[in-house]
Short mmCIF file of N, CA and C in Angstrom, two decimals:
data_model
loop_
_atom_site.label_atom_id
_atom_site.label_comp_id
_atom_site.label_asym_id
_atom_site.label_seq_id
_atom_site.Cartn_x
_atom_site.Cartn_y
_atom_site.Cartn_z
N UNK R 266 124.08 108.74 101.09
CA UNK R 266 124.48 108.39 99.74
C UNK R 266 123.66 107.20 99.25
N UNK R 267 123.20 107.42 98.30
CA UNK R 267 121.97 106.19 97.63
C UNK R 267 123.14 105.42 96.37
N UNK R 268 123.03 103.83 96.68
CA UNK R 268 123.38 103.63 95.84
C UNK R 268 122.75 102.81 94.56
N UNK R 269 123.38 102.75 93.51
CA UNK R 269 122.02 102.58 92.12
C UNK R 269 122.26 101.59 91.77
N UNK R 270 121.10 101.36 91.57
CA UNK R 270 120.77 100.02 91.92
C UNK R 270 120.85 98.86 90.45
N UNK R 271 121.35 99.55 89.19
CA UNK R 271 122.36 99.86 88.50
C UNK R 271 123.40 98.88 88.41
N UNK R 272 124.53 99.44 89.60
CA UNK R 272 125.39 98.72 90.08
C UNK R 272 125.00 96.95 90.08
N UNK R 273 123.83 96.44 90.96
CA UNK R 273 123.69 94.97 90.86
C UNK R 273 122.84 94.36 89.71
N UNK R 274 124.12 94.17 88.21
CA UNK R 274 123.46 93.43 87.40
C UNK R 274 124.34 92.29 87.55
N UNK R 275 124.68 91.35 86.67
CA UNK R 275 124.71 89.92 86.18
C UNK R 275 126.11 89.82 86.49
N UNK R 276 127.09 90.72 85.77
CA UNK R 276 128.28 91.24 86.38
C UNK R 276 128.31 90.71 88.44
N UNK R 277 127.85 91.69 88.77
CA UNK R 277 128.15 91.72 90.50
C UNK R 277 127.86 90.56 91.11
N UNK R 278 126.76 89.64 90.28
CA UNK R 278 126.07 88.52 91.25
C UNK R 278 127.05 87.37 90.98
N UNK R 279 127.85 87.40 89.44
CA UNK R 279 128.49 86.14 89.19
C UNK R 279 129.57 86.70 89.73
N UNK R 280 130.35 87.93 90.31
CA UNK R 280 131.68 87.97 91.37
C UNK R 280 131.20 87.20 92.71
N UNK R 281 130.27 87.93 93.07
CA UNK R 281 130.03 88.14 94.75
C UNK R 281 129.53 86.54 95.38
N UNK R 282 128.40 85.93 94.08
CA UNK R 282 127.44 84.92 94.68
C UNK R 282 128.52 83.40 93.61
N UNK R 283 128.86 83.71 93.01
CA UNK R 283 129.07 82.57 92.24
C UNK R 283 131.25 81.97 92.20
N UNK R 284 131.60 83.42 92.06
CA UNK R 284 133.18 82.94 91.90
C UNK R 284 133.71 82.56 92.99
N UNK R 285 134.08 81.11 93.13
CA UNK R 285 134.87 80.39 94.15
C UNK R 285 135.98 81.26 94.95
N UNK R 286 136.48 82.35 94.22
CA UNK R 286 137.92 82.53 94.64
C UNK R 286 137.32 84.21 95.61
N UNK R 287 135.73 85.02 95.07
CA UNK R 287 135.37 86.03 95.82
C UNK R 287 133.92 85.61 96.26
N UNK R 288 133.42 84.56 96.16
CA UNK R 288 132.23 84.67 96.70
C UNK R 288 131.87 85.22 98.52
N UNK R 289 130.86 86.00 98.32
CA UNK R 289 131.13 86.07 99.77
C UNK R 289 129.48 85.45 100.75
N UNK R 290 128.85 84.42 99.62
CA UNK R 290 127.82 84.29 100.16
C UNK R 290 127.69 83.00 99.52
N UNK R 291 127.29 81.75 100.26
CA UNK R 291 127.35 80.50 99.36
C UNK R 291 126.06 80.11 100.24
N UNK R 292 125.60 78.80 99.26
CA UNK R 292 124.28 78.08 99.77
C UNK R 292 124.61 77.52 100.80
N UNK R 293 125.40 76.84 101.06
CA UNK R 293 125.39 76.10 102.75
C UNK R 293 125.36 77.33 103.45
N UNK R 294 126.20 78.86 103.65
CA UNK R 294 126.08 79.64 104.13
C UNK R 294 124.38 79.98 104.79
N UNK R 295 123.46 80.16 103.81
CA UNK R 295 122.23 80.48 103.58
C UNK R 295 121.27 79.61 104.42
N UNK R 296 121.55 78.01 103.93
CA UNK R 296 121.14 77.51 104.30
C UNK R 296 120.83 77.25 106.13
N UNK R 297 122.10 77.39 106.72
CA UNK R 297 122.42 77.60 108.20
C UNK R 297 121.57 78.87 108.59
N UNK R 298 121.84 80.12 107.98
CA UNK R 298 120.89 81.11 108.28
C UNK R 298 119.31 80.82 108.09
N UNK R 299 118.79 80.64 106.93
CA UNK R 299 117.66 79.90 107.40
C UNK R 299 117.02 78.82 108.19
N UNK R 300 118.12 78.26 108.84
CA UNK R 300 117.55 77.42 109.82
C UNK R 300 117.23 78.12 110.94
N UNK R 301 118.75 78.74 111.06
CA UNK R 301 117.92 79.95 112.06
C UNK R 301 117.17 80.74 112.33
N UNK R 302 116.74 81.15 111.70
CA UNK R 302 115.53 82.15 111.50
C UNK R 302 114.42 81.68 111.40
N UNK R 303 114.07 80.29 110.51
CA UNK R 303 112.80 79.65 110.53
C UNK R 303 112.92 79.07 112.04
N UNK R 304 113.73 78.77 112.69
CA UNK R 304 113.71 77.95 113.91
C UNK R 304 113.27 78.73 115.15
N UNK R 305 113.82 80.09 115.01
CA UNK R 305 113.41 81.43 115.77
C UNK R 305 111.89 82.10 115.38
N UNK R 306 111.65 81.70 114.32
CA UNK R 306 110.40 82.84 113.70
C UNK R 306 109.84 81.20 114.46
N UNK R 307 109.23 79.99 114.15
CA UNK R 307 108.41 79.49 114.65
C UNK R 307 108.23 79.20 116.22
N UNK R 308 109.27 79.59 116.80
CA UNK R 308 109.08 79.29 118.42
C UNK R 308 108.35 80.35 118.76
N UNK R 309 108.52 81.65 118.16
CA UNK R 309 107.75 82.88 118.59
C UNK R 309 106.42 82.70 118.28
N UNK R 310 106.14 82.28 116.97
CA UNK R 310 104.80 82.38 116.54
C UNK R 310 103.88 80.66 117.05
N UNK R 311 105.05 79.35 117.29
CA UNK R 311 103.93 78.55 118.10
C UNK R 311 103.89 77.90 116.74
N UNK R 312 103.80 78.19 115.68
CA UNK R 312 103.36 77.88 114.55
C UNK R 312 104.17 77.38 113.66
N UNK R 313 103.86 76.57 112.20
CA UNK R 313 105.28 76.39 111.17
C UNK R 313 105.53 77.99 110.62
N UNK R 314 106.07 78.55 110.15
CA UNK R 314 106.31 80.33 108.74
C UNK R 314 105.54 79.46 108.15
N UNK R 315 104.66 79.97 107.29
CA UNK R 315 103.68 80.06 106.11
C UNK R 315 104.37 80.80 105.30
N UNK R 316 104.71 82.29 105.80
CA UNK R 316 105.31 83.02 104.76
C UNK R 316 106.23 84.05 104.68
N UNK R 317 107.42 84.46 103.50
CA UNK R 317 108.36 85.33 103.94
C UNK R 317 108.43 85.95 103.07
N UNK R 318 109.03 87.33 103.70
CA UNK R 318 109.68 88.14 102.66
C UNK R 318 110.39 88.69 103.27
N UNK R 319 111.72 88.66 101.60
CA UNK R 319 112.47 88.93 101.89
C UNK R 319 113.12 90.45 100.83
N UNK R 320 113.75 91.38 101.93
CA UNK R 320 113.94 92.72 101.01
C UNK R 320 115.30 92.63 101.04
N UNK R 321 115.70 93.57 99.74
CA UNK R 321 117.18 93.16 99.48
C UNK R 321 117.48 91.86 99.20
N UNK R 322 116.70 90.87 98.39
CA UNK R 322 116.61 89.27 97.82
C UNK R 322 117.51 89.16 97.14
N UNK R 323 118.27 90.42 96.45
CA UNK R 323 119.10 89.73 94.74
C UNK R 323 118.49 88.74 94.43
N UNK R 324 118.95 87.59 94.06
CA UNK R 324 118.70 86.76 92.92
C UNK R 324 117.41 85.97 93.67
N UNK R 325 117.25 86.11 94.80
CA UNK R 325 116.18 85.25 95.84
C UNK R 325 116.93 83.39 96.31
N UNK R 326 118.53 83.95 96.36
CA UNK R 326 118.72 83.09 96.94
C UNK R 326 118.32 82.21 98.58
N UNK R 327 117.80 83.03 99.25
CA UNK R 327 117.02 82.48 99.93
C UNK R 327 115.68 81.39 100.15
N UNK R 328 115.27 81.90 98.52
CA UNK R 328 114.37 80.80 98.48
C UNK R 328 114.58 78.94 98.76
N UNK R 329 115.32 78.47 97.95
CA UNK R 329 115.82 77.43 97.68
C UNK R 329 115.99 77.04 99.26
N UNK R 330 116.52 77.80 100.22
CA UNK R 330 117.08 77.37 101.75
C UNK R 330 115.63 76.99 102.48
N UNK R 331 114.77 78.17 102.37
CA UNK R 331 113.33 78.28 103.00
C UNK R 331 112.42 76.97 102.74
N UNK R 332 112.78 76.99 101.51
CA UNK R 332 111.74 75.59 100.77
C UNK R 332 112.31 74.44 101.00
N UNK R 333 113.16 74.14 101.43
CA UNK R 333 114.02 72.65 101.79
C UNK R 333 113.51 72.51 103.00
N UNK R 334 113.19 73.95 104.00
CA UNK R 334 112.48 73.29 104.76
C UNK R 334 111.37 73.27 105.44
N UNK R 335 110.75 73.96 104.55
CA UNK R 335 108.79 74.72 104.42
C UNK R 335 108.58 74.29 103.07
N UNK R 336 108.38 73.60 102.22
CA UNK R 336 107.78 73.20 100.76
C UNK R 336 106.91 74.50 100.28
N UNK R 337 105.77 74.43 101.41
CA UNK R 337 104.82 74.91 100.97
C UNK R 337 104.91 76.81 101.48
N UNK R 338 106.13 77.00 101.70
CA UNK R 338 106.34 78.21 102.19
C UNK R 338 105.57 79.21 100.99
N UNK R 339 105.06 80.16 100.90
CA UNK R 339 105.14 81.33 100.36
C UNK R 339 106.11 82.59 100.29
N UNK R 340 106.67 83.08 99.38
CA UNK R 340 107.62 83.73 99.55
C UNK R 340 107.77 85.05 98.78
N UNK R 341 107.88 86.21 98.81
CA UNK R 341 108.00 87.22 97.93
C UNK R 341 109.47 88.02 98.21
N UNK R 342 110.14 88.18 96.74
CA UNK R 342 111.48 88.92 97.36
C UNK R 342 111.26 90.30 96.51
N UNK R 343 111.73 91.17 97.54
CA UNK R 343 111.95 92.30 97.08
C UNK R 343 113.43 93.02 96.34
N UNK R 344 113.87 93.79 95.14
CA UNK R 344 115.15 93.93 95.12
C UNK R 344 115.41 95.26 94.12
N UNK R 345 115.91 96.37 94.04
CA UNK R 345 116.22 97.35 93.11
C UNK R 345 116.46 96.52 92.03
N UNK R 346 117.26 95.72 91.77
CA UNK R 346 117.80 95.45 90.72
C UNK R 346 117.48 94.73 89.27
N UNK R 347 117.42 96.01 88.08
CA UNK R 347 116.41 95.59 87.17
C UNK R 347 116.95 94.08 86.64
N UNK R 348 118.17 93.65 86.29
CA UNK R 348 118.88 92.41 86.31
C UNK R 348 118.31 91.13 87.24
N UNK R 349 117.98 92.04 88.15
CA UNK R 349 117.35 89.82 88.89
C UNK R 349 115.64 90.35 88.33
N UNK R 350 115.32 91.45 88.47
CA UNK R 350 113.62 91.33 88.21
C UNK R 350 113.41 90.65 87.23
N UNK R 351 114.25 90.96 85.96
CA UNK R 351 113.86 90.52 84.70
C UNK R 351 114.63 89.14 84.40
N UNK R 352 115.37 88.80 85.24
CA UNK R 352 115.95 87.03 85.17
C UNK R 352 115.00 86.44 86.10
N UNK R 353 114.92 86.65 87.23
CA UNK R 353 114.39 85.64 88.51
C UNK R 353 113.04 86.07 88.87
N UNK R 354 112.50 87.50 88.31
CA UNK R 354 111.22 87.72 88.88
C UNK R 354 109.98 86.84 88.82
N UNK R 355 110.09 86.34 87.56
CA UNK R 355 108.75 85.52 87.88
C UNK R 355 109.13 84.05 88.17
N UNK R 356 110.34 83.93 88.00
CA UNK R 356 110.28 81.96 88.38
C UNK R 356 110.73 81.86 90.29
N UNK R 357 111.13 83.02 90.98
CA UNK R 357 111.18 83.43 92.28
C UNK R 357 109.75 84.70 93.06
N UNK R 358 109.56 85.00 92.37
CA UNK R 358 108.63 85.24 93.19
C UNK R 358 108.88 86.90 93.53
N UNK R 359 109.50 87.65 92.43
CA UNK R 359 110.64 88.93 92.75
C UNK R 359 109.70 89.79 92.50
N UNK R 360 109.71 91.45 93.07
CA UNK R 360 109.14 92.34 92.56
C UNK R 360 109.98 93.82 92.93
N UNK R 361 109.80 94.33 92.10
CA UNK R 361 111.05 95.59 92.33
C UNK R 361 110.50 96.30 93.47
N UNK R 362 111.81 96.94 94.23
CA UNK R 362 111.58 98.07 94.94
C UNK R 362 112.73 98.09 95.77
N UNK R 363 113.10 98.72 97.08
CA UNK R 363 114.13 98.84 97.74
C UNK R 363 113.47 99.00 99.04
N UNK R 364 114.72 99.13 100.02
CA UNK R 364 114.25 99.21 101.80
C UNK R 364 113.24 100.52 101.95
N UNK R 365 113.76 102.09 101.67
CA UNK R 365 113.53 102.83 101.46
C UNK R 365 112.01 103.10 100.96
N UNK R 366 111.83 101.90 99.92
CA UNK R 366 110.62 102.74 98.91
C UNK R 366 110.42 101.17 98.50
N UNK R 367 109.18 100.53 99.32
CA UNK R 367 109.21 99.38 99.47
C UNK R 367 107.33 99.57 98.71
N UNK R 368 107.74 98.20 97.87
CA UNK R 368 106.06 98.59 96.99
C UNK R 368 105.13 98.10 97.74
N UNK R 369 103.83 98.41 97.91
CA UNK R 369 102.24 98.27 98.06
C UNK R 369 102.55 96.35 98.48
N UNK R 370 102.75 95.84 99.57
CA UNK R 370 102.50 94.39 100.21
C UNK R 370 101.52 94.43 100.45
N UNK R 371 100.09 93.59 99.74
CA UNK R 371 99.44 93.17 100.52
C UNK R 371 99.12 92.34 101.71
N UNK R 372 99.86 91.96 101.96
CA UNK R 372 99.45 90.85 103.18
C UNK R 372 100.87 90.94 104.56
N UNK R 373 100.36 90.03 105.52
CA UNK R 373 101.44 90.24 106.63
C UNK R 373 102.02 89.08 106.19
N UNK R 374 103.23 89.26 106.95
CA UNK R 374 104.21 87.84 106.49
C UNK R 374 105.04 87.67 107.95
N UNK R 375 105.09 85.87 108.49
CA UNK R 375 105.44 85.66 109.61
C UNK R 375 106.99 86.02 109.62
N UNK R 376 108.00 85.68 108.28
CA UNK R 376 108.99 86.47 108.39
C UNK R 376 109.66 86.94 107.71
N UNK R 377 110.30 88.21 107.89
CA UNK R 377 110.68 88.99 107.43
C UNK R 377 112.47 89.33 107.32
N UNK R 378 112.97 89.02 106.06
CA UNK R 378 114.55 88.69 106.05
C UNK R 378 114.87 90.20 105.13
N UNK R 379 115.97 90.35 105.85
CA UNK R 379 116.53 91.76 104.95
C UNK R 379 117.64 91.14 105.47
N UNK R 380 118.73 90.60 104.72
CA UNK R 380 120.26 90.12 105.38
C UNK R 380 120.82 90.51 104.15
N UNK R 381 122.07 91.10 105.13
CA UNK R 381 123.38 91.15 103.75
C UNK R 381 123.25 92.45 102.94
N UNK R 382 122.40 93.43 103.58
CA UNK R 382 122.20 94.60 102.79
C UNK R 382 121.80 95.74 103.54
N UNK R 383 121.83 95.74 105.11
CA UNK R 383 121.26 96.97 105.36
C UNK R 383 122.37 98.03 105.72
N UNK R 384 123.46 97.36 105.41
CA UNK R 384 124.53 98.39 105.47
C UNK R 384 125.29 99.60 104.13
N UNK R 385 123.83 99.20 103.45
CA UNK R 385 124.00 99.50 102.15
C UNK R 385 122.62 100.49 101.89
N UNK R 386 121.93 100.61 102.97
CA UNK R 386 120.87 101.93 103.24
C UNK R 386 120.73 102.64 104.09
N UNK R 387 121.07 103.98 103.17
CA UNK R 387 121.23 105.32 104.15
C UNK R 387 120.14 105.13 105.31
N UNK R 388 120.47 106.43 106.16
CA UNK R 388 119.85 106.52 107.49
C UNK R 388 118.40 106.24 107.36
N UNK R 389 117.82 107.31 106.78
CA UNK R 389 116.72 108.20 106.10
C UNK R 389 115.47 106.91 105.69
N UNK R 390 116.40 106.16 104.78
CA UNK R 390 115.31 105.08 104.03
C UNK R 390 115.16 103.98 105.29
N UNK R 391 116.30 103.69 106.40
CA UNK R 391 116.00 102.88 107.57
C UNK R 391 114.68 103.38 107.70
N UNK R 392 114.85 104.19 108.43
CA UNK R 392 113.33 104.78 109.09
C UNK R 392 112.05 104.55 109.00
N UNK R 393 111.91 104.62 107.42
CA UNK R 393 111.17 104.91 106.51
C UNK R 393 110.67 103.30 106.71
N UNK R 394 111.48 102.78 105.49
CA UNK R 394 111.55 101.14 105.45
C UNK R 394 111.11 100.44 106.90
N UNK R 395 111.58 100.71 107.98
CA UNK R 395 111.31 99.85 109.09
C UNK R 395 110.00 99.97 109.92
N UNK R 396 109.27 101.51 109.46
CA UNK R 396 107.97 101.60 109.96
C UNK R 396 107.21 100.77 108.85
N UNK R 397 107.35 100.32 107.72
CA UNK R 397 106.57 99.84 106.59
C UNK R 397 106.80 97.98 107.20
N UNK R 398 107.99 97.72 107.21
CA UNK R 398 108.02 96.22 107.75
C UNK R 398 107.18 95.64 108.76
N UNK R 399 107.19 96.73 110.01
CA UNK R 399 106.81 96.59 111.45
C UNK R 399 105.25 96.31 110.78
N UNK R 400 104.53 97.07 110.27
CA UNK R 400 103.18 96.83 109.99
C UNK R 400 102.94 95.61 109.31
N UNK R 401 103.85 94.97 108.34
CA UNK R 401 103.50 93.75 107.76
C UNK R 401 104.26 92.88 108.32
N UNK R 402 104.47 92.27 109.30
CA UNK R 402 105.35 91.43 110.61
C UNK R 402 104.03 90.76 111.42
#
């Protein structure tokens, strides 16, 4: 079952990301996860992340976490949703597409965040999507 992508406009982000009483995702939340992950992605690579992307971004709240503690991080988020492309795409760094049907990346990126959404893509587009990541990793 595909769901449309439709569903995440301005509506869903101010329930889910913003209302105190249903949020289910807050910046300190984020923030802790990106520590982890930048803390894990650089022991592997030896190196600081240079750069991430992230699929399934919504609004690219991730950014803000990454850059507090990489400045100079590079970052591209990926997201169906015509609502953040056309609010956050160009002052985040957004470009449409989904797990499934992930657009033309040029470049590799040290890491690679898809959180909070893969339970929200069918089998089919896993597959698909995760041979496309593995190559830019």
């Amino acid at each position: 079952m595909k769901i449309s992508a439709n569903r995440y406009n301005k509506a869903y982000f101010d329930t889910w990301y913003r209302n105190p009483k249903k949020r289910i995702i807050t910046p300190s939340l984020i923030a802790k996860k990106a520590h982890l992950v930048v803390a894990v992605a650089e022991y592997y690579l030896g190196r600081q992340v240079r750069t991430a992307l992230d699929v399934g971004c919504g609004e690219g709240a991730w950014l803000p976490a990454l850059r507090k503690l990489r400045p100079r991080l590079r970052y591209t988020g990926v997201d169906p949703s015509a609502y953040v492309i056309q609010r956050f795409g160009k002052t985040r760094n957004l470009i449409p597409g989904s797990f499934g049907d992930l657009p033309k990346l040029a470049r590799s990126y040290d890491l690679i965040i898809c959180s909070d959404c893969l339970y929200y893509v069918p089998d089919e587009e896993l597959v698909v999507g995760l041979e496309i990541l593995a190559h830019h990793l």
